[in-house]
XYZ file of C-alpha atoms in Angstrom:
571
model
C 0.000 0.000 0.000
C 1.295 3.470 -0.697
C 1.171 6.683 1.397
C -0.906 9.117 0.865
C 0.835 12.475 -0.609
C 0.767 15.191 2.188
C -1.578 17.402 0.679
C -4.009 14.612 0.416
C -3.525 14.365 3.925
C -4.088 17.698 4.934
C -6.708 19.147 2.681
C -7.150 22.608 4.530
C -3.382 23.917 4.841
C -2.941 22.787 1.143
C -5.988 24.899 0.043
C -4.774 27.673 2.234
C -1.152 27.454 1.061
C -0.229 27.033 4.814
C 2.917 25.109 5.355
C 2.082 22.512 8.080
C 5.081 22.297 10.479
C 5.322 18.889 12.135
C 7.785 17.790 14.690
C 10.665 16.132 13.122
C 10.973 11.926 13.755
C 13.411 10.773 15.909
C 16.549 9.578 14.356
C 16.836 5.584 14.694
C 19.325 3.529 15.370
C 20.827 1.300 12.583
C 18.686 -1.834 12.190
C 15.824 -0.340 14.415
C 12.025 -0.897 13.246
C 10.279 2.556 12.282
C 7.034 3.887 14.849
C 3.916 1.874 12.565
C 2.032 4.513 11.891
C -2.365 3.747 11.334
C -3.443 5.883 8.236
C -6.997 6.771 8.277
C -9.439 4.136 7.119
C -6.964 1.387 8.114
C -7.196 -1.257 10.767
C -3.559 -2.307 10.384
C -0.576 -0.223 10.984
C 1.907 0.353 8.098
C 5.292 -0.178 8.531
C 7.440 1.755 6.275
C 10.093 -0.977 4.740
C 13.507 -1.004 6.473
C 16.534 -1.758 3.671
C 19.195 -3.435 4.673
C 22.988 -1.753 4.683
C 24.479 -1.116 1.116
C 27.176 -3.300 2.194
C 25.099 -6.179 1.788
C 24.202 -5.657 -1.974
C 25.970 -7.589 -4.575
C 27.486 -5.694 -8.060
C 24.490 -7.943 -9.430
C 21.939 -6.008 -7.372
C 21.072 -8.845 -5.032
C 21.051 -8.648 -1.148
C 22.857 -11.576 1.257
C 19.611 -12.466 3.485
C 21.527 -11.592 6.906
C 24.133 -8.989 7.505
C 27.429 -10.479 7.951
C 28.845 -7.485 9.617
C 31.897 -6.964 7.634
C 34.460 -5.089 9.350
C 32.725 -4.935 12.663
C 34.933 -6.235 15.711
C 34.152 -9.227 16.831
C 32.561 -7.286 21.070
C 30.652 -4.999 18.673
C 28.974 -7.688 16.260
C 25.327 -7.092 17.630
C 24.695 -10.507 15.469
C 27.736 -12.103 15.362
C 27.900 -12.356 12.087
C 26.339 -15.579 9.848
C 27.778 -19.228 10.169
C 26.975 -21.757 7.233
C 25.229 -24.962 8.156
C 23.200 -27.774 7.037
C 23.449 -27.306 3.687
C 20.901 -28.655 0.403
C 21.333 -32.524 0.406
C 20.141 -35.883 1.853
C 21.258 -36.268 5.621
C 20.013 -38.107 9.007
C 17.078 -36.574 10.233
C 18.499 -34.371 13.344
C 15.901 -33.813 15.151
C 12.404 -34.761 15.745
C 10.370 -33.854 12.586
C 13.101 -32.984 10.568
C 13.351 -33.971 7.192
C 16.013 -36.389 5.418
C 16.387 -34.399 2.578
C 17.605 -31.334 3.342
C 15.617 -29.319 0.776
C 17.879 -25.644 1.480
C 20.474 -24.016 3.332
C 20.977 -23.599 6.979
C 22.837 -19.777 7.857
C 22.936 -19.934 11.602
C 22.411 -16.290 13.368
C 21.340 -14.584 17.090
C 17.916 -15.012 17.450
C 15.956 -11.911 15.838
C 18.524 -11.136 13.178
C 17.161 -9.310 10.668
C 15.799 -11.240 7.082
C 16.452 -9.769 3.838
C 14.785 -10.260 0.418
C 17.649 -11.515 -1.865
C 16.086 -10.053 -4.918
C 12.896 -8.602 -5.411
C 9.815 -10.109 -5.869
C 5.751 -10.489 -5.204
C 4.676 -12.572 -1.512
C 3.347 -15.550 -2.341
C 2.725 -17.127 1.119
C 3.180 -16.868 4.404
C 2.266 -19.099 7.723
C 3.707 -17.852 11.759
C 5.732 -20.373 13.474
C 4.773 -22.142 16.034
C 7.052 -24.540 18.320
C 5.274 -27.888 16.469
C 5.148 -26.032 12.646
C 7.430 -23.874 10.863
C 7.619 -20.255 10.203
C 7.633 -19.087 6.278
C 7.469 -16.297 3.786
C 7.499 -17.392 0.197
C 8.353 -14.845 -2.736
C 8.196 -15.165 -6.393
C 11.313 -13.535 -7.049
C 13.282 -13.331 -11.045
C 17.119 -14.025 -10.416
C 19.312 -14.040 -13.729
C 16.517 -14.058 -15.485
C 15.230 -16.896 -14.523
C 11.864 -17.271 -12.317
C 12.143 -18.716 -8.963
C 9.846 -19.596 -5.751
C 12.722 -18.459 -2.623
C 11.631 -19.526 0.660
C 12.583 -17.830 4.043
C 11.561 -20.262 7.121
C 11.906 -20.586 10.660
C 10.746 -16.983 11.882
C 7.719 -17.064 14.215
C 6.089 -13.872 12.803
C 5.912 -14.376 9.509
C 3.319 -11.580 8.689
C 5.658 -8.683 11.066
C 6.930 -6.911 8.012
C 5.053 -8.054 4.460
C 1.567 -9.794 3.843
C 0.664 -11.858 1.197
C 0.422 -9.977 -1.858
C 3.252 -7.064 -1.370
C 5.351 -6.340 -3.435
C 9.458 -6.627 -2.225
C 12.349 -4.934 -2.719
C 15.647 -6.463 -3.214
C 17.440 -5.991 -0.308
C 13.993 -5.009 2.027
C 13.527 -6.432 5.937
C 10.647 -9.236 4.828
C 11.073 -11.007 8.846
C 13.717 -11.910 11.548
C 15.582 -15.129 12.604
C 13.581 -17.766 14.683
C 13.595 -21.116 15.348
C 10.224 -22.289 15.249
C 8.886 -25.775 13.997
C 11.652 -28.843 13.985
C 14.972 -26.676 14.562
C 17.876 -27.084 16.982
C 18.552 -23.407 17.209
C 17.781 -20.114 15.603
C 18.804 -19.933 12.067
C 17.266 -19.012 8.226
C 16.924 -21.749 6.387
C 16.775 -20.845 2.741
C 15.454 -22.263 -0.339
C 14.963 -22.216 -4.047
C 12.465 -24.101 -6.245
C 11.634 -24.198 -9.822
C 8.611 -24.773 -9.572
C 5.749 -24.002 -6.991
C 7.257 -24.549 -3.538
C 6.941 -27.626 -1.626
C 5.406 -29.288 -4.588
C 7.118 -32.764 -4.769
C 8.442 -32.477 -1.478
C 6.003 -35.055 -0.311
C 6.287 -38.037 -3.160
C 9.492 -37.661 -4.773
C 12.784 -39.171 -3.351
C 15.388 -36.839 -3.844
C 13.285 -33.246 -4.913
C 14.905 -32.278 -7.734
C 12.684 -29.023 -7.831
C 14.470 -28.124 -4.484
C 17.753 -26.371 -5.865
C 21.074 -25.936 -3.802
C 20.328 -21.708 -3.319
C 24.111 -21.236 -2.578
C 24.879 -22.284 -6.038
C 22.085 -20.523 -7.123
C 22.846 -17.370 -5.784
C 26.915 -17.688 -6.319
C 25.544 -18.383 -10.279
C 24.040 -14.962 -10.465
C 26.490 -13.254 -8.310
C 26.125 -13.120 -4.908
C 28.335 -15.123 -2.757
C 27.160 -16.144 0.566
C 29.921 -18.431 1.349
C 32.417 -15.673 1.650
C 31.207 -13.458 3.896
C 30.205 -16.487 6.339
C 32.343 -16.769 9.956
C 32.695 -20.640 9.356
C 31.292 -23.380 6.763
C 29.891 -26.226 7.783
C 30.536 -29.250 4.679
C 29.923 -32.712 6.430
C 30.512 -35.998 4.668
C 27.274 -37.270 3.869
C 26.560 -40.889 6.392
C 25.917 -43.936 4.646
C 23.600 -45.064 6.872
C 21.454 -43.736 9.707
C 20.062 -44.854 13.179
C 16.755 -44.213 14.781
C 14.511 -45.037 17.668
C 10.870 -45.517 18.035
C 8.891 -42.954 19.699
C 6.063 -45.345 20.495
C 4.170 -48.416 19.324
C 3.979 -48.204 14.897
C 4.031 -50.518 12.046
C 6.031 -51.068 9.434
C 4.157 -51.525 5.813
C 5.535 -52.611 2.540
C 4.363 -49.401 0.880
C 4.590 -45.549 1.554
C 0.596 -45.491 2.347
C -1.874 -46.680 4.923
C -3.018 -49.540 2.743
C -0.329 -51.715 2.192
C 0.468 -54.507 3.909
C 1.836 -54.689 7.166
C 5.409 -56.309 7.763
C 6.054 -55.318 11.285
C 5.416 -53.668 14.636
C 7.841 -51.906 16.222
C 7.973 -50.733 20.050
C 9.081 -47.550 21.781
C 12.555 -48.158 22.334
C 13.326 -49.952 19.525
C 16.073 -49.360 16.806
C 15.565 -48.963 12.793
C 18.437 -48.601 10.333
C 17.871 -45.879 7.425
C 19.880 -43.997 4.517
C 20.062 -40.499 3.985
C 16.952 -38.782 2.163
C 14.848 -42.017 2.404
C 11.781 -40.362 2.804
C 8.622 -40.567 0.588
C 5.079 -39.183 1.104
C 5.552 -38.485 5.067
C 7.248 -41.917 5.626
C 10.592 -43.207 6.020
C 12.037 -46.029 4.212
C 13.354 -48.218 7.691
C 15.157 -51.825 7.848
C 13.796 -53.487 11.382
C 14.511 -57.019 12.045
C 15.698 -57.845 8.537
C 12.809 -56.210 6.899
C 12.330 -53.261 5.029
C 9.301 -50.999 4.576
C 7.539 -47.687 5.501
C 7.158 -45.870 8.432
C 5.254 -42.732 9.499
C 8.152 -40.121 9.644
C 7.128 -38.486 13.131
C 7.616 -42.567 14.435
C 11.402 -42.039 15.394
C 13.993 -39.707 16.366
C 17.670 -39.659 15.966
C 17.906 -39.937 20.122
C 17.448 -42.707 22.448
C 13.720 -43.063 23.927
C 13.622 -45.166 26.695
C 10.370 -46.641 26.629
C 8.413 -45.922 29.711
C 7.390 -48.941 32.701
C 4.087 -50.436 33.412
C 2.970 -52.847 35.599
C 1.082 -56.008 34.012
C -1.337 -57.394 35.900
C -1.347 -61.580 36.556
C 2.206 -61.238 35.514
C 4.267 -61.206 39.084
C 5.586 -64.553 40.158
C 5.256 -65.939 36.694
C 8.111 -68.584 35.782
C 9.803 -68.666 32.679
C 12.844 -70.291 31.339
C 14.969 -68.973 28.574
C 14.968 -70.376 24.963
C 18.722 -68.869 23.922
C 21.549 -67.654 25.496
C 20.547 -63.889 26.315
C 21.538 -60.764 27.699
C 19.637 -59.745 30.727
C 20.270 -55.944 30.762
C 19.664 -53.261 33.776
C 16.945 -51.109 31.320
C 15.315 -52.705 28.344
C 16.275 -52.777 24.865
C 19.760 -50.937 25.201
C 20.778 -50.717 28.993
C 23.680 -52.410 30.266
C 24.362 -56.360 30.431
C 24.381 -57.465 33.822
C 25.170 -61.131 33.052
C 24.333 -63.532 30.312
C 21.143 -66.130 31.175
C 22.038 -69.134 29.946
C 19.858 -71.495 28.031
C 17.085 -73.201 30.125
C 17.672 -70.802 32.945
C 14.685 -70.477 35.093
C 13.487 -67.247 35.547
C 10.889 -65.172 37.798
C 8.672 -62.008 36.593
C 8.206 -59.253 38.340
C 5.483 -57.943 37.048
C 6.833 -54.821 35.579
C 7.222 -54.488 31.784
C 8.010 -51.915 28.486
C 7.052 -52.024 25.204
C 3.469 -53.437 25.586
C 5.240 -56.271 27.031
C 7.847 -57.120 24.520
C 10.410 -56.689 27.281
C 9.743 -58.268 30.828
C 11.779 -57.506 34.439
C 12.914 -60.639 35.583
C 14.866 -62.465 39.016
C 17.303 -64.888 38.115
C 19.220 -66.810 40.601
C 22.345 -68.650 39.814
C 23.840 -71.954 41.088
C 26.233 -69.754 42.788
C 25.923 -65.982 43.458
C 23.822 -63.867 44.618
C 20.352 -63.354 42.701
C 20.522 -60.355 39.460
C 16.925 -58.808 39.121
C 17.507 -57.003 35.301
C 15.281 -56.854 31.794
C 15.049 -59.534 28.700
C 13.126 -59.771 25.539
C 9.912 -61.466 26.310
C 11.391 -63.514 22.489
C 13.568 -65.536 24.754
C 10.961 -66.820 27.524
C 9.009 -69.494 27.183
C 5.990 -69.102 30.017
C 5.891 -72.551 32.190
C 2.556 -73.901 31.573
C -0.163 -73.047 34.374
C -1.466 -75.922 36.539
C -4.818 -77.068 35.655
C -7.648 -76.585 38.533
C -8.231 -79.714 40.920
C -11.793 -80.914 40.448
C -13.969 -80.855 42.918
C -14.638 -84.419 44.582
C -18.596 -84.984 43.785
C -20.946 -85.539 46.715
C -21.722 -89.210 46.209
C -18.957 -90.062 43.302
C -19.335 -93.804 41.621
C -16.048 -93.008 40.173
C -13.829 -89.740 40.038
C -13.835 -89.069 36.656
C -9.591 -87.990 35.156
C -9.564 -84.719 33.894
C -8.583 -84.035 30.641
C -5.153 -83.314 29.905
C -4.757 -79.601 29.122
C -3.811 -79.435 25.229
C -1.120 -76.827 24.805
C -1.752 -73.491 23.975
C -1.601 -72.603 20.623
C 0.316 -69.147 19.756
C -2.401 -66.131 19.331
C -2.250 -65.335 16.004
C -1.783 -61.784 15.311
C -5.241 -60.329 14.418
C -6.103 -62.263 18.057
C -8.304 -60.062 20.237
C -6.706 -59.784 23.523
C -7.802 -57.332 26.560
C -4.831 -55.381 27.801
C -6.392 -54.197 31.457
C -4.144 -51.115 31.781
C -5.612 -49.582 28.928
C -8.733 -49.455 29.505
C -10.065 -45.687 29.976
C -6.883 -44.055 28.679
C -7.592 -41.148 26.740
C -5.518 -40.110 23.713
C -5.918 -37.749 20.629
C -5.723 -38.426 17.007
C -2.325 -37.040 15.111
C -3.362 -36.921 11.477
C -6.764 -35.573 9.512
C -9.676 -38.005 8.407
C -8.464 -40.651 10.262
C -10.363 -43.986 9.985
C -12.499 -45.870 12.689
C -12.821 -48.997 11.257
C -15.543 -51.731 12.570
C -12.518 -54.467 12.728
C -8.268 -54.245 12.423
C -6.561 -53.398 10.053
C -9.166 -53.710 7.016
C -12.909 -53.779 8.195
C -15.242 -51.106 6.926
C -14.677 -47.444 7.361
C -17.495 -46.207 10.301
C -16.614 -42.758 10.705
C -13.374 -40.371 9.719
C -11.831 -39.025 12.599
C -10.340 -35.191 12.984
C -7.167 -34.157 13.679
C -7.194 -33.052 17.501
C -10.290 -35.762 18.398
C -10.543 -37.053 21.697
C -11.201 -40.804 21.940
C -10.859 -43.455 24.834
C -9.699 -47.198 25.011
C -11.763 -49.909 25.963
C -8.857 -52.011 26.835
C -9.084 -54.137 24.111
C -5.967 -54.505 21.160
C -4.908 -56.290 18.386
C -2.025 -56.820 16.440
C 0.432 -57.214 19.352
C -1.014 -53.956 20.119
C -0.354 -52.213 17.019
C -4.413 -51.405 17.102
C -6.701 -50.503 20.107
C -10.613 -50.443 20.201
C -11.665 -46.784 20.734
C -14.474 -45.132 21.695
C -15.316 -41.791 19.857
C -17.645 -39.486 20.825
C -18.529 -36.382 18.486
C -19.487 -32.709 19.608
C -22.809 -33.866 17.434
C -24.163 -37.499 17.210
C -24.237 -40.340 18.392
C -20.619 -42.082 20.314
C -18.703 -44.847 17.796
C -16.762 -47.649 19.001
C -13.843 -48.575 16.530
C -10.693 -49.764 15.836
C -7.915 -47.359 14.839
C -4.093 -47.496 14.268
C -1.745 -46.491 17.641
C 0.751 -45.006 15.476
C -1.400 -42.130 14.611
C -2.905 -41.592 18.616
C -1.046 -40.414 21.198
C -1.536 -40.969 24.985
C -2.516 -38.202 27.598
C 0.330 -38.324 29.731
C -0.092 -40.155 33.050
C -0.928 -37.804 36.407
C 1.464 -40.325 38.638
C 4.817 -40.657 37.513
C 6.198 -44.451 38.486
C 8.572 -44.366 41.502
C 12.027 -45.500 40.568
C 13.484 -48.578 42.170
C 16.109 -47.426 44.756
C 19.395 -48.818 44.083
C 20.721 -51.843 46.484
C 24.490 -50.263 45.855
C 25.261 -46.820 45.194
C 27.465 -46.492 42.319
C 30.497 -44.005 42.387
C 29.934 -41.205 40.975
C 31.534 -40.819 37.567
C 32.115 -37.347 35.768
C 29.755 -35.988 33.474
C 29.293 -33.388 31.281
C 26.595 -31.659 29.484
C 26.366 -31.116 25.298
C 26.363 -26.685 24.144
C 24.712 -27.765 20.758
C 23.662 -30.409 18.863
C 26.575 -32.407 17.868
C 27.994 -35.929 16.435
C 29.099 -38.721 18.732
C 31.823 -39.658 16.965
C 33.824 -43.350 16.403
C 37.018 -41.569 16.592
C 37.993 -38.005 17.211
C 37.293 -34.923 14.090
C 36.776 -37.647 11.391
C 35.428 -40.689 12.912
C 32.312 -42.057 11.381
C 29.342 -40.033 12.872
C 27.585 -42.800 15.827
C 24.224 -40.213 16.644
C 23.851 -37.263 17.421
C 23.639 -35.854 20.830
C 21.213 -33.544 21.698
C 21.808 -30.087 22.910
C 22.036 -30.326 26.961
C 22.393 -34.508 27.176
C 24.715 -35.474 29.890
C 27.464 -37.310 29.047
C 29.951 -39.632 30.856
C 33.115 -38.978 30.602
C 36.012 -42.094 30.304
C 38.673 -40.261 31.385
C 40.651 -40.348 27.856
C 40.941 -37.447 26.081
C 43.436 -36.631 22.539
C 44.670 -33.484 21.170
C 43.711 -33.122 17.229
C 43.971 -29.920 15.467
C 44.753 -27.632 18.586
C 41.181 -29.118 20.151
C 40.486 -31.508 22.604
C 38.547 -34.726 21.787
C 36.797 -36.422 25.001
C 35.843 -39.820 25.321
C 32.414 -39.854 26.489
C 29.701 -42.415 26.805
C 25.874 -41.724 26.065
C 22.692 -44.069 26.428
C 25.460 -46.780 26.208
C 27.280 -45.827 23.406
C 30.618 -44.629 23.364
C 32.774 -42.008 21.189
C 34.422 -39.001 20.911
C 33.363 -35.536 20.812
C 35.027 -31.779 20.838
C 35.575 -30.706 24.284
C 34.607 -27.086 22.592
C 30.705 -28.102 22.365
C 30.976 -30.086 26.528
C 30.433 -27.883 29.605
């Protein structure tokens, strides 16, 4: 919108030939936002656009998106300058809801650094960030002559500065650095598309729309690289390592029809490749086989799966099929000792996973008796004695009971009731999900929204991969159905469970904790990357430490894995 001329604003002292003296605006300072101003008629106010410092334009009339701050020392950098990166290319998912195809370029920044338009162009779209959803302003912008879709995301305001529709300068304040949505830290992450944005993002291995925008930009003259404080170029992984969030399947296809080829458990671990992702799924290898996941399933850190008590469980005696590892927390905690085949074992009652892994007592030969967690796989349940019949009042015979067949193995569409369950409440993750009269296939009874509400009845199939809900709409009557667990999630429990106290206290070792998200490394600077450690985990630390490069490289243990890491990102 333009501004009115100042006669049109003041009608009488232009008729008059009056000259109007107003008080003069207050000088800014450099990089400070202009009063908004409300002109009359408007419900809005209208910011006046704030260019960004000549020093950022290029000899090819584009603008580097954040100020680099050139010749500033290093105290007086109000931003501290830019730092390059994730850059355009197929990685490991970093962080919950990530991507594995990095579709732009990361340029790391302070937190509400001001965004610049690279080139001109008309607002296409924009969406506010939230801490689930990212931040974006999309402009259709002509670089080189050639049309592109550029894509500024992250911010949280996206609508602060421009609104669908305007019209950009090159070189104009369009936002500021955020880190809304999946991000480990503020930063602008920039792309460039061919075509409309986010169009094959979805279904299309690989995104060839999705253009590396440094060698976009360098192409028509403007060179981001150079003016950046460091550049970050990692070697892409050949492979990559996740964990279940919760209970999911795996199907053969990247849809909700195909067939199902596992069920995975919180916990558990899934081997991927870089940029493996097709229409919201990722392409996973679990326990030799190889399918589709839904992508919010799994994140690149350990989830320990959380502890419930199963009732009719305590006191139960097992023995063990294989030589296994009885561990001190399921799935990936340490190995206390190593049951041996046939060992008899007793349950405690408590169990993760939907049962998949059980707490156990064994007691050796010799010893003293190891209380620790094993894959329910390796037990084989001792069969339960069969009632004593009652003797008859005036008996001609006492009839033998019948010898109790063996129980034959559920199969896995078997009802079963899981007693916990029943009353939990949990919402629904995805749009038009479907209540179906039976698992996984019977007919469709009612779509379910985003957001709805629904409660268990306790029952499951599927080794729990499905649970009976009961739905009941603001308008209607209430529907009982079976839906998929990998697209509910649980209200979170009012009474946390009270942790066993240790029989020994351990020494305590030192520990550390992570400044930034960073690799856990096989060996120090160039090791092959092991996971990556959240910003803030606590680490232990062995003791052994090497000198590469002028930095120090820790050995450190996490979630019982050990590596390296930089002692520059440990506190």
């Amino acid at each position: 919108m333009a501004l009115l001329s100042r006669a049109a604003r003041f009608p009488l002292a232009a008729a008059l030939g009056v000259a109007l003296v107003l008080p003069a605006a207050p000088a800014l300072a450099a990089g400070t936002q202009p009063t908004a101003v409300v002109q009359e008629g408007e419900t809005q106010p209208f910011k006046a656009p704030i260019m960004a410092p000549s020093s950022l334009k290029s000899a090819s009339g584009l603008y580097l998106p954040l100020d680099p701050e050139s010749g500033v020392a290093a105290a007086k950098k109000k931003w501290g300058g830019y730092r390059l990166t994730s850059p355009r290319g197929a990685r490991c998912m970093p962080t919950v809801g990530a991507t594995t195809e990095h579709l732009g370029q990361d340029i790391a920044t302070k937190s509400g650094a001001p965004i610049y338009a690279v080139a001109a162009g008309k607002v296409l779209r924009t969406k506010d960030g939230t801490s689930a959803n990212s931040g974006y302003i999309v402009i259709q912008s002509t670089i080189a002559g050639k049309s592109y879709q550029v894509a500024y995301i992250h911010m949280w305001d996206a609508d602060a500065f421009v609104k669908v529709g305007d019209t950009v300068k090159a070189g104009q304040q369009i936002s500021t650095v955020g880190s809304s949505g999946p991000s480990t830290g503020p930063h602008l992450h920039l792309e460039v598309w061919t075509g409309s944005w986010m169009a094959q993002q979805l279904n299309v291995m690989g995104t060839p729309a999705a253009l590396d925008p440094i060698a976009v930009l360098a192409a028509a003259g403007l060179n981001i690289t150079a003016k950046a404080s460091s550049v970050y170029r990692p070697a892409t992984p050949s492979s990559c390592t996740y964990y279940a969030r919760g209970t999911g399947v795996i199907r053969a296809g990247a849809n909700d029809t195909s067939a199902v080829l596992a069920t995975f458990a919180a916990g558990d671990t899934v081997a991927s490749t870089p940029g493996a992702m097709m229409n919201s799924r990722l392409r996973v290898t679990y326990k030799g086989k190889t399918g589709y996941a839904a992508w919010g399933s799994f994140s690149p850190f350990y989830v320990a799966p959380a502890i419930s008590t199963q009732a009719g469980l305590a006191g139960r005696v097992s023995t063990v099929t294989s030589n296994v590892n009885l561990r001190a927390s399921a799935v990936s905690g340490a190995v206390r000792t190593v049951l041996p085949k046939n060992a008899s074992v007793t349950a405690t009652g408590r169990v993760v996973s939907g049962g998949t892994w059980r707490e156990v007592k064994y007691t050796p030969a010799q010893g003293a008796a190891l209380t620790g967690w094993v894959s329910a796989a390796y037990l084989k349940d001792a069969p339960t004695a069969p009632a004593k019949p009652a003797t008859p009042a005036t008996p001609a015979k006492p009839t033998t009971p019948a010898k109790p067949s063996t129980p034959s193995t559920p199969s896995a569409n078997a009802i079963t009731t899981q007693a916990s369950l029943k009353g939990k409440a949990s919402t629904t993750t995805v749009a038009k999900l479907k209540l179906r009269a039976s698992a996984p296939s019977g007919a469709v009874r009612v779509l379910l929204p985003q957001g709805a509400k629904v409660v268990a009845t306790g029952r499951i199939t599927q080794k729990g991969a499905w649970r009976e809900v009961k739905y009941t709409p603001a308008k209607g009557t209430a529907q009982t159905g079976w839906v998929s667990v990998s697209y509910l999630k649980d209200a979170s429990s009012s009474v946390a469970s009270k942790p066993t106290a240790p029989a020994v206290k351990p020494a305590a070792k030192k520990t550390k904790k992570t400044t930034a998200n960073v690799w856990l490394r096989a060996a120090p600077k160039t090791g092959k990357g092991i996971v990556v450690m959240k910003k803030g985990s606590t680490v232990t630390l062995s003791g052994t430490t090497k000198k590469v490069g002028g930095a120090t490289w820790y050995k450190v243990t996490l979630g019982g894995r050990t590596g390296w890491t930089s002692g520059a990102y440990l506190r």
